[in-house]
Short mmCIF file of C-alpha atoms in Angstrom, two decimals:
data_model
loop_
_atom_site.label_atom_id
_atom_site.label_comp_id
_atom_site.label_asym_id
_atom_site.label_seq_id
_atom_site.Cartn_x
_atom_site.Cartn_y
_atom_site.Cartn_z
CA GLU A 1 234.82 171.96 46.16
CA ALA A 2 235.39 168.30 47.02
CA GLN A 3 234.41 167.74 50.60
CA VAL A 4 232.98 165.54 53.31
CA THR A 5 230.43 167.36 55.45
CA GLN A 6 229.44 166.26 58.92
CA ASN A 7 226.64 167.64 61.10
CA PRO A 8 226.43 168.59 63.84
CA ARG A 9 230.00 169.61 64.58
CA TYR A 10 229.30 169.81 68.31
CA LEU A 11 226.58 168.15 70.33
CA ILE A 12 225.84 167.69 74.00
CA THR A 13 223.11 165.20 74.80
CA VAL A 14 221.87 163.00 77.63
CA THR A 15 221.99 159.26 78.13
CA GLY A 16 219.38 157.40 76.13
CA LYS A 17 218.31 160.19 73.80
CA LYS A 18 218.59 158.95 70.23
CA LEU A 19 220.75 161.01 67.92
CA THR A 20 222.01 160.94 64.35
CA VAL A 21 225.22 162.39 62.99
CA THR A 22 224.97 162.99 59.27
CA CYS A 23 227.76 162.60 56.74
CA SER A 24 227.62 163.62 53.11
CA GLN A 25 230.28 163.58 50.38
CA ASN A 26 230.18 165.17 46.93
CA MET A 27 232.94 163.14 45.25
CA ASN A 28 230.87 160.14 44.12
CA HIS A 29 232.92 157.87 46.37
CA GLU A 30 231.74 154.32 46.92
CA TYR A 31 233.59 153.75 50.19
CA MET A 32 232.51 155.57 53.35
CA SER A 33 233.49 154.97 56.93
CA TRP A 34 232.98 156.22 60.48
CA TYR A 35 235.73 156.50 63.10
CA ARG A 36 235.90 157.60 66.66
CA GLN A 37 238.99 159.30 68.04
CA ASP A 38 239.89 159.02 71.70
CA PRO A 39 243.09 160.27 73.36
CA GLY A 40 245.94 157.80 73.07
CA LEU A 41 243.92 155.38 70.93
CA GLY A 42 244.16 156.94 67.50
CA LEU A 43 241.16 156.43 65.25
CA ARG A 44 239.08 153.30 65.56
CA GLN A 45 236.69 152.23 62.86
CA ILE A 46 233.03 151.93 63.82
CA TYR A 47 231.34 150.93 60.56
CA TYR A 48 232.15 151.13 56.89
CA SER A 49 230.32 150.81 53.60
CA MET A 50 231.76 149.63 50.32
CA ASN A 51 228.73 150.85 48.34
CA VAL A 52 225.01 151.59 48.52
CA GLU A 53 223.14 149.11 50.74
CA VAL A 54 226.43 147.44 51.73
CA THR A 55 227.63 148.06 55.28
CA ASP A 56 229.89 146.17 57.64
CA LYS A 57 231.17 146.38 61.17
CA GLY A 58 234.52 147.86 62.00
CA ASP A 59 236.46 147.39 65.21
CA VAL A 60 234.05 149.10 67.65
CA PRO A 61 230.48 148.82 66.31
CA GLU A 62 228.65 148.24 69.61
CA GLY A 63 226.05 150.91 70.33
CA TYR A 64 226.02 152.29 66.79
CA LYS A 65 224.01 151.79 63.62
CA VAL A 66 224.52 153.04 60.09
CA SER A 67 222.64 153.03 56.82
CA ARG A 68 223.65 153.62 53.21
CA LYS A 69 220.54 154.27 51.17
CA GLU A 70 222.23 156.76 48.88
CA LYS A 71 225.78 156.92 47.63
CA ARG A 72 226.51 160.35 49.03
CA ASN A 73 225.12 159.89 52.57
CA PHE A 74 226.24 157.69 55.44
CA PRO A 75 224.55 158.66 58.72
CA LEU A 76 225.72 157.36 62.10
CA ILE A 77 222.93 156.56 64.52
CA LEU A 78 223.22 156.23 68.28
CA GLU A 79 219.93 154.66 69.37
CA SER A 80 220.59 154.99 73.09
CA PRO A 81 223.76 156.97 73.73
CA SER A 82 225.83 156.31 76.82
CA PRO A 83 228.64 158.35 78.40
CA ASN A 84 231.30 155.99 77.00
CA GLN A 85 230.30 157.18 73.54
CA THR A 86 231.57 160.65 74.34
CA SER A 87 234.19 161.10 71.65
CA LEU A 88 235.27 162.88 68.50
CA TYR A 89 233.75 161.26 65.42
CA PHE A 90 235.05 161.41 61.87
CA CYS A 91 233.44 160.40 58.62
CA ALA A 92 235.67 159.57 55.65
CA SER A 93 235.24 158.51 52.05
CA SER A 94 237.31 157.20 49.16
CA LEU A 95 237.07 155.50 45.79
CA VAL A 96 236.69 151.73 45.94
CA ALA A 97 238.35 151.41 42.55
CA ALA A 98 241.57 152.51 44.23
CA ALA A 99 241.28 149.42 46.45
CA ASN A 100 243.65 149.86 49.37
CA THR A 101 245.67 152.66 47.82
CA GLY A 102 243.06 155.35 47.74
CA GLU A 103 243.30 158.48 49.79
CA LEU A 104 240.70 158.87 52.49
CA PHE A 105 238.97 162.23 52.57
CA PHE A 106 237.86 163.23 56.07
CA GLY A 107 235.17 165.46 57.41
CA GLU A 108 236.10 168.00 60.08
CA GLY A 109 234.74 165.92 62.91
CA SER A 110 231.77 165.89 65.26
CA ARG A 111 232.45 166.27 68.95
CA LEU A 112 229.81 164.43 70.95
CA THR A 113 229.33 164.64 74.71
CA VAL A 114 226.88 162.28 76.42
CA LEU A 115 225.94 163.28 79.96
CA ALA B 1 245.22 141.06 60.82
CA GLN B 2 247.40 144.12 60.87
CA SER B 3 248.69 146.54 63.46
CA VAL B 4 250.48 149.86 63.61
CA THR B 5 252.79 151.12 66.34
CA GLN B 6 253.83 154.74 66.52
CA LEU B 7 256.82 154.60 68.77
CA ASP B 8 256.56 158.12 70.21
CA SER B 9 253.39 159.72 71.50
CA HIS B 10 255.09 163.13 71.66
CA VAL B 11 258.03 164.58 69.75
CA SER B 12 259.44 168.04 70.35
CA VAL B 13 261.92 169.73 67.99
CA SER B 14 263.27 173.22 67.47
CA GLU B 15 262.34 175.16 64.38
CA GLY B 16 264.82 174.47 61.59
CA THR B 17 265.95 171.08 62.95
CA PRO B 18 265.08 167.67 61.46
CA VAL B 19 261.89 165.80 62.25
CA LEU B 20 261.65 162.01 62.69
CA LEU B 21 258.33 160.35 63.50
CA ARG B 22 258.57 156.57 63.80
CA CYS B 23 256.07 153.98 62.64
CA ASN B 24 256.29 150.19 62.66
CA TYR B 25 253.62 147.95 61.20
CA SER B 26 252.66 144.33 60.84
CA SER B 27 250.41 142.84 58.18
CA SER B 28 249.55 139.43 56.78
CA TYR B 29 249.04 140.99 53.34
CA SER B 30 250.96 143.44 51.20
CA PRO B 31 249.89 146.72 52.74
CA SER B 32 249.63 150.25 51.56
CA LEU B 33 250.92 152.73 54.10
CA PHE B 34 249.90 156.31 54.70
CA TRP B 35 250.80 159.25 56.86
CA TYR B 36 248.04 161.70 57.76
CA VAL B 37 248.31 165.00 59.61
CA GLN B 38 245.68 166.52 61.87
CA HIS B 39 245.82 170.17 62.81
CA PRO B 40 243.80 171.34 65.83
CA ASN B 41 240.03 171.17 65.31
CA LYS B 42 240.46 169.84 61.78
CA GLY B 43 239.98 166.56 59.97
CA LEU B 44 242.87 164.43 58.83
CA GLN B 45 244.77 165.35 55.68
CA LEU B 46 246.93 163.02 53.59
CA LEU B 47 250.67 163.76 53.75
CA LEU B 48 251.95 160.89 51.65
CA LYS B 49 251.37 157.25 50.77
CA TYR B 50 253.30 154.12 49.83
CA THR B 51 251.61 151.74 47.39
CA SER B 52 254.34 149.23 46.41
CA ALA B 53 256.11 151.51 43.95
CA ALA B 54 259.18 153.50 45.02
CA THR B 55 260.18 152.84 48.61
CA LEU B 56 261.10 156.48 49.24
CA VAL B 57 257.94 158.51 49.08
CA LYS B 58 257.74 162.29 48.95
CA GLY B 59 254.71 164.10 50.27
CA ILE B 60 253.43 167.59 50.80
CA ASN B 61 255.18 170.32 52.80
CA GLY B 62 258.64 168.74 52.47
CA PHE B 63 257.83 165.50 54.26
CA GLU B 64 259.03 162.13 53.06
CA ALA B 65 258.93 158.54 54.29
CA GLU B 66 260.85 155.40 53.51
CA PHE B 67 259.25 151.97 53.37
CA LYS B 68 261.62 149.35 54.78
CA LYS B 69 260.12 145.90 54.45
CA SER B 70 262.92 144.15 56.31
CA GLU B 71 262.37 146.41 59.31
CA THR B 72 258.58 146.69 58.84
CA SER B 73 258.95 150.42 59.25
CA PHE B 74 257.60 153.54 57.56
CA HIS B 75 259.20 156.46 59.37
CA LEU B 76 258.28 160.03 58.48
CA THR B 77 261.01 162.66 58.13
CA LYS B 78 261.49 166.30 57.26
CA PRO B 79 264.88 168.00 57.03
CA SER B 80 263.86 171.27 58.66
CA ALA B 81 260.84 171.78 60.90
CA HIS B 82 258.57 174.77 60.54
CA MET B 83 256.23 176.19 63.15
CA SER B 84 253.28 175.26 60.95
CA ASP B 85 254.26 171.57 61.20
CA ALA B 86 253.03 171.45 64.79
CA ALA B 87 250.16 168.94 64.65
CA GLU B 88 249.28 165.33 65.33
CA TYR B 89 250.48 162.72 62.85
CA PHE B 90 248.96 159.32 62.18
CA CYS B 91 250.50 156.32 60.46
CA VAL B 92 247.92 154.10 58.72
CA VAL B 93 248.04 150.60 57.26
CA SER B 94 245.56 149.70 54.55
CA VAL B 95 244.85 146.19 53.29
CA HIS B 96 242.35 145.14 50.65
CA THR B 97 241.09 141.63 51.36
CA GLY B 98 238.80 140.66 48.50
CA SER B 99 235.56 142.48 49.23
CA ALA B 100 236.68 144.66 52.11
CA ARG B 101 239.17 147.35 52.83
CA GLN B 102 240.70 147.36 56.29
CA LEU B 103 242.48 150.40 57.64
CA THR B 104 244.31 150.46 60.92
CA PHE B 105 245.46 153.72 62.50
CA GLY B 106 248.36 154.22 64.82
CA SER B 107 247.72 156.00 68.10
CA GLY B 108 249.25 159.23 66.83
CA THR B 109 252.36 161.34 67.48
CA GLN B 110 251.96 164.90 68.68
CA LEU B 111 254.68 167.08 67.14
CA THR B 112 255.65 170.27 68.94
CA VAL B 113 257.90 172.79 67.20
CA LEU B 114 259.76 175.18 69.48
CA PRO B 115 260.82 178.64 68.29
#
């Protein structure tokens, strides 16, 4: 089954404790992206990757890191989480060949609380 | 740069009556436009997309949307609401600018369907 898998789905942590949210897709998609969803703000892009070893900042990259060492994986790293990073996070992927017309496939989300 | 405005944060309709969710956009490039639906505790799912072909686009579950360039609008409609349509809906603009794909999400419209 084609899917985007995120882990963990729920996490409560404390300020400053490094954490990683993993994202894996099994559709051989080149494009992967991370979003955060906050009430009334829709989804805002954190980072995206057009292919392996190619990453770029989205609209709200501060406080986050990503890596793309393999095509299927795109982990989101919070080196020193702060309470304003409490949010619902989504990973998504699509084919680059579809340029801007391709459907984004979303994971089910990771709800992060930073105390 | 592009932007998306969803004109209503909440829409409430009775079951069996028409649904109208409004979306206006702006873009310096020729955009592709999408509507996604998010059911509670789930990721986003594609409803339909416009990619410069027919201006009236049909999607899943009886939804459709019309691209009106002169009005820069892409409103989502359904003739008869069903209880299962209750969800949050996002309008998305996608632009491919050479080496990058930029997606901008609207802030979402929460649809309530009353029995």
